Coordinates of C-alpha atoms (C1' of nucleotides) in Angstrom, one line a residue:
Chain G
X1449 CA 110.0 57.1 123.3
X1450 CA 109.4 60.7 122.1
X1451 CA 108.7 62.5 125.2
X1452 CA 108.4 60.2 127.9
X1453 CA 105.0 60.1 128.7
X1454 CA 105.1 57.2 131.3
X1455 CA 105.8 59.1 134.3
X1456 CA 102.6 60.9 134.3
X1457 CA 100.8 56.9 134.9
X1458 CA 99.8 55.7 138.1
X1459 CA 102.6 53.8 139.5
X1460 CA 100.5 50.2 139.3
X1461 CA 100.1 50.8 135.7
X1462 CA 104.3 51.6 135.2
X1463 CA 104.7 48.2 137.2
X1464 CA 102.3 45.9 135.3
X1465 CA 103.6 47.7 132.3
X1466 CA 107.2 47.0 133.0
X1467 CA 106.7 43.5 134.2
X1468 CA 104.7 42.7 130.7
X1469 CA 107.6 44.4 129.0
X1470 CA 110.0 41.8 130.7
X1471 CA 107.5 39.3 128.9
X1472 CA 107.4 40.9 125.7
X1473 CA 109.2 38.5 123.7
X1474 CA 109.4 35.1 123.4
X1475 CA 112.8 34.3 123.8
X1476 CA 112.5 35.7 127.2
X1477 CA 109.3 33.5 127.9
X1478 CA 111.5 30.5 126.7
X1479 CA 114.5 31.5 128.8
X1480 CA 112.0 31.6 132.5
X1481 CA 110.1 28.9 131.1
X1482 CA 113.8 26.8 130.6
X1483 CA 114.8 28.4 134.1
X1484 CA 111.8 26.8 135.8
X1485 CA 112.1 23.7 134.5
X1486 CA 115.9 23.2 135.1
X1487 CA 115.8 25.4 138.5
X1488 CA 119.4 26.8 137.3
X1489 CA 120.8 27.2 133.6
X1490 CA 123.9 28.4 132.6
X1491 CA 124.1 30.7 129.3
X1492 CA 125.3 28.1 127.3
X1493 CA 122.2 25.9 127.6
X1494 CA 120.6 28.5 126.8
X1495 CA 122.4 29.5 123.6
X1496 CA 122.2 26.2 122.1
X1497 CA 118.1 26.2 122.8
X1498 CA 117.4 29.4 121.7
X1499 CA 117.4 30.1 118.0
X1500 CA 119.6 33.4 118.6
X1501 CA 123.7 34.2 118.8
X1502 CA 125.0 34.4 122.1
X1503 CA 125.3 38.0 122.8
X1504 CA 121.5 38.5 121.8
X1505 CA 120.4 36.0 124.5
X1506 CA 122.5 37.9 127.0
X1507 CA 120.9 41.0 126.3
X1508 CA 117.8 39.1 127.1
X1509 CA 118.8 37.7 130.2
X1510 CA 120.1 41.1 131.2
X1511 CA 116.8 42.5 130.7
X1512 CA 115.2 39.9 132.5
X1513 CA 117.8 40.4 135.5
X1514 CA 116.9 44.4 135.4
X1515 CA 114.0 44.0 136.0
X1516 CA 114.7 41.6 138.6
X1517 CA 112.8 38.1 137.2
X1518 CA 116.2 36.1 137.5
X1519 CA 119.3 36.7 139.1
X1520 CA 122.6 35.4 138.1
X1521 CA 126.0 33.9 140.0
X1522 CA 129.4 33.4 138.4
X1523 CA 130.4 29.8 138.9
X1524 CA 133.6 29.6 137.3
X1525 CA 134.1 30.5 133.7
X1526 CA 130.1 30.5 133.5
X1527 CA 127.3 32.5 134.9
X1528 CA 124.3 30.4 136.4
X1529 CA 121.1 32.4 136.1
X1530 CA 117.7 31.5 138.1
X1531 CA 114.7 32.8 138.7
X1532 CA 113.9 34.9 141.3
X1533 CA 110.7 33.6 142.6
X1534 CA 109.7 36.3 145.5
X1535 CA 109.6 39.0 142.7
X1536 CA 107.8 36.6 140.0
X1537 CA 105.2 36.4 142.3
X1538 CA 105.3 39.5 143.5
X1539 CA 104.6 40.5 139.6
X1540 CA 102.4 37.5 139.0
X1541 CA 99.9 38.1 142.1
X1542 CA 100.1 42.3 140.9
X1543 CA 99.1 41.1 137.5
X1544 CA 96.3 39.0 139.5
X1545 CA 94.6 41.4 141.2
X1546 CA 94.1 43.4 138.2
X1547 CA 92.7 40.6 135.8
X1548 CA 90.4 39.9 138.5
X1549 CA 89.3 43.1 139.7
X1550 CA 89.1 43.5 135.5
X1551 CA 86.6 40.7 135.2
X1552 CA 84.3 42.1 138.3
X1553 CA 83.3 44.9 135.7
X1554 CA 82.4 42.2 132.8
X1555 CA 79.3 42.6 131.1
X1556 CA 78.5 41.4 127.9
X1557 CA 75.9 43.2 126.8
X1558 CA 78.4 45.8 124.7
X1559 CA 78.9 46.7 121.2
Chain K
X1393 CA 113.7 43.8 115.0
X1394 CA 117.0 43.9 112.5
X1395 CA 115.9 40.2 111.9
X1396 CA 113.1 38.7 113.3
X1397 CA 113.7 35.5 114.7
X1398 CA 110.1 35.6 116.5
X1399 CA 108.9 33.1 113.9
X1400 CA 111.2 30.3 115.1
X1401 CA 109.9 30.4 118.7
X1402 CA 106.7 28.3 119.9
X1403 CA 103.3 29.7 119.3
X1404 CA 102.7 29.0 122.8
X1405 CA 105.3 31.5 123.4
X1406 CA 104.7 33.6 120.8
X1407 CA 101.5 34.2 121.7
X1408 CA 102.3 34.9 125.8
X1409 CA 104.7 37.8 124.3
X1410 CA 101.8 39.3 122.4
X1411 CA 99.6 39.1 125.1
X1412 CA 102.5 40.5 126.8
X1413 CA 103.5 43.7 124.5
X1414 CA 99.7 44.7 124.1
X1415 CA 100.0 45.6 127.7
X1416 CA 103.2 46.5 128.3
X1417 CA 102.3 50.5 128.0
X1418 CA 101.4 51.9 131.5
X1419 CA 98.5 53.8 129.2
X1420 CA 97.3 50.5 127.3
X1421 CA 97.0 49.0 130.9
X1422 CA 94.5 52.4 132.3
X1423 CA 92.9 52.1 129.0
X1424 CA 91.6 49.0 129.7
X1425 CA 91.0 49.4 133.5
X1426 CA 89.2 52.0 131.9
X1427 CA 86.7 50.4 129.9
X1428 CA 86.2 47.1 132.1
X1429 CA 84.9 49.6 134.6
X1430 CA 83.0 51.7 132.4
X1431 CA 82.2 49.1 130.5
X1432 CA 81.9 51.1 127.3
X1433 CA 84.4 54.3 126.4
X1434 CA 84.1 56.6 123.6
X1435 CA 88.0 57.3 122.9
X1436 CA 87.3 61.1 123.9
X1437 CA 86.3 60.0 127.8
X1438 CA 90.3 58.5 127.4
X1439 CA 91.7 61.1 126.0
X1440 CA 90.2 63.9 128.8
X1441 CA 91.5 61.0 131.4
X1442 CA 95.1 60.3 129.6
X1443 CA 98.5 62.7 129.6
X1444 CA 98.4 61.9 125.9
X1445 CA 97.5 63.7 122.6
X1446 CA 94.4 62.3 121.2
X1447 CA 95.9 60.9 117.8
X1448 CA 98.5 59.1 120.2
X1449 CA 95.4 57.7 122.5
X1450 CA 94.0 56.6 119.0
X1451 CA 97.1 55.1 118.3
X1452 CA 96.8 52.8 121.5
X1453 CA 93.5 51.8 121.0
X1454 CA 94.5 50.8 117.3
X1455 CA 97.5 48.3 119.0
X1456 CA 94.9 47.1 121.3
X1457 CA 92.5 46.3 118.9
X1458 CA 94.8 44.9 116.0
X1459 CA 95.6 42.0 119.2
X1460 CA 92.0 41.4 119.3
X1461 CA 91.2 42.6 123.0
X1462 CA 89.2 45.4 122.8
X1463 CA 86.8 46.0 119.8
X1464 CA 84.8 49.7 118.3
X1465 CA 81.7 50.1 117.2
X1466 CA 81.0 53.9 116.0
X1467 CA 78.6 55.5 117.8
X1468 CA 77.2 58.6 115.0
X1469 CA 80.6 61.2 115.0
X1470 CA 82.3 58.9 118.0
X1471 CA 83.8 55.8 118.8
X1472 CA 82.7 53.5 121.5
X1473 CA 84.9 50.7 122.2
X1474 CA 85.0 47.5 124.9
X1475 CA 86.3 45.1 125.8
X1476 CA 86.4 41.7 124.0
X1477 CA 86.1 39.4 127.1
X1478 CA 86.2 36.0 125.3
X1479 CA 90.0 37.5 124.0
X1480 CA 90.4 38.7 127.6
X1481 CA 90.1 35.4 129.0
X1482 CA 91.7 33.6 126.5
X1483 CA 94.7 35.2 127.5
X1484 CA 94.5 35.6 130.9
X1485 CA 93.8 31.7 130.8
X1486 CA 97.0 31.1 128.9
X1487 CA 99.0 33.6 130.9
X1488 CA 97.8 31.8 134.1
X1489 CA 98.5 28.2 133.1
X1490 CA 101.7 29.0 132.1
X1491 CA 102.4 30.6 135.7
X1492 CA 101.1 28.3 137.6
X1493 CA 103.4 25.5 135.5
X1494 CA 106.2 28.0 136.1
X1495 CA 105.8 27.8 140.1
X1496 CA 105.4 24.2 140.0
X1497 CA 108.7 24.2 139.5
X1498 CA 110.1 26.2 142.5
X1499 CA 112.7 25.5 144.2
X1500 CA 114.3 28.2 146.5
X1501 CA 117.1 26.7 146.7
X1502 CA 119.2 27.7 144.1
X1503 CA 121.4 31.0 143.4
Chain D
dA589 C1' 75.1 73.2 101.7
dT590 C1' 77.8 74.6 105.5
dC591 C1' 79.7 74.3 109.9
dG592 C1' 81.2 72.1 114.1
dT593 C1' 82.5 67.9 116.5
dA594 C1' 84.8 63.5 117.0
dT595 C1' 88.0 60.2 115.4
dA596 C1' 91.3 58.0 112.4
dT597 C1' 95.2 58.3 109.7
dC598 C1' 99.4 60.4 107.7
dG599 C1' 103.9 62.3 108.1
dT600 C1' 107.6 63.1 111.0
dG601 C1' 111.1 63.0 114.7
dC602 C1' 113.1 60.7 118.3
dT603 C1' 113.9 56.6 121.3
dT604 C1' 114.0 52.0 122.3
dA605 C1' 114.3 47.1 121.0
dT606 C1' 116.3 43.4 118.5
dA607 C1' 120.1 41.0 116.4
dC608 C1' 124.6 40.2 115.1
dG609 C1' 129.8 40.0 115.0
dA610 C1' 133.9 41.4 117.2
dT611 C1' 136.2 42.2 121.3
dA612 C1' 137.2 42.3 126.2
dA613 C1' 137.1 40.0 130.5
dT614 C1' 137.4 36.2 133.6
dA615 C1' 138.6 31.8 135.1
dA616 C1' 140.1 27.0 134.6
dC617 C1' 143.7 24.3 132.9
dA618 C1' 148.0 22.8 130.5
Chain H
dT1163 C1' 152.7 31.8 131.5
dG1164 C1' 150.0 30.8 127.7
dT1165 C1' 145.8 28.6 126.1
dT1166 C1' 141.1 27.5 125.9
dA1167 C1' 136.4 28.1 127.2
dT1168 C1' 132.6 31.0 128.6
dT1169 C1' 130.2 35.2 129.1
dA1170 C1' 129.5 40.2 129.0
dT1171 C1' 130.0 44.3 126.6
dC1172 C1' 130.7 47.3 122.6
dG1173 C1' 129.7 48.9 118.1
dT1174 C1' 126.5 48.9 114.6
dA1175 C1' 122.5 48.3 111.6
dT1176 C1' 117.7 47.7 111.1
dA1177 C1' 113.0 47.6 112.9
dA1178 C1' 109.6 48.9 116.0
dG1179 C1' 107.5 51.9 119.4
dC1180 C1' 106.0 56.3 121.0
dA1181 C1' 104.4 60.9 120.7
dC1182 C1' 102.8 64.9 118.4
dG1183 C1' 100.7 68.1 114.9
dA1184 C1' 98.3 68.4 110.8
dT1185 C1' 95.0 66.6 107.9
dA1186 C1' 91.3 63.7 106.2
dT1187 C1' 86.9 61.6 107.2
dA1188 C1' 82.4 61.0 108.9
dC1189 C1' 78.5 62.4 111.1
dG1190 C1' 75.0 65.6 113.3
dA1191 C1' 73.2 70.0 113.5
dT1192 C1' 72.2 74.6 111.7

DNA sequence: ATCGTATATCGTGCTTATACGATAATAACA
DNA sequence: TGTTATTATCGTATAAGCACGATATACGAT
């Protein structure tokens, strides 16, 4: 962006930002969502789910597995993704703690 | 995005992502911790507090009100905005259902 | 009426995100 | 070795996001 500007945040705020970046789209819901659900995947599960061409769902996965949500192993000719659950709920509880700590300051009585 | 395909994906995930983008900006995320703890903000208490320009904090606000989770009232020459907690909730519920489904899942055994 | 303050919006420049096709790389198999 | 299948990466085009300064707008105060 611009000038990066993000620096300059407290360091909880660049983490819940970047895991609700992961998050930002819903083919990358979908894909942890289908990840879950099937414990493992291969791409080409994926591909044939998702209404997008290959290489655009492996740009999503690789933005997942930056991030560190999933991590990936090459069986063969494929690559079997899954999710990486000590940082999804590393991200997940983060997240937590905020929306709660959020809701201790809730008051209705504005605007 | 060149062509977006959001349309074709469930609302359900659809509406996680936007849930997700609103705060995927390390200064949409103090924004709000701002104002839950204040309770009520008139955008120039942000700007003074924020590394940003105050047409850029405006411009934040604006993305955080357009998802419905803040919401202004004006306040004679100012601004005063809060929170909207029945939006809050609504998707913290949704983000929190869909989590908890996720880790039902869980199986470390894979990758 | 004029001035000052506070905020939103406009215009602009730059970066990032999204999407695709084409190509490269890798591994199983004939 | 050559072929096929699978996936990652590259190049490219378009859209969206981010940031700022400048300007417009709205209100209170002088």
């Amino acid at each position: 962006m611009a000038f990066a500007r993000k620096e300059e945040f407290a360091q909880k705020e660049i983490d819940l930002a970047d895991f609700a970046k992961a998050l930002a789209h819903p083919a990358r819901i979908a894909i942890l969502t289908a990840l879950a659900e099937k414990r493992e995947c291969i791409c080409g599960d994926l591909v044939v789910d998702l209404p997008l061409a290959q290489s655009t769902v492996s740009q999503h996965l690789k933005i997942l597995k930056d991030v560190g949500l999933i991590k990936g192993t090459i069986d063969g000719p494929r690559s079997r993704y899954c999710i990486d659950w000590k940082v999804f709920e590393k991200y997940r509880s983060q997240f937590g703690l905020w929306a709660e700590k959020m809701t201790k300051f809730r008051q209705d009585l504005c605007c």
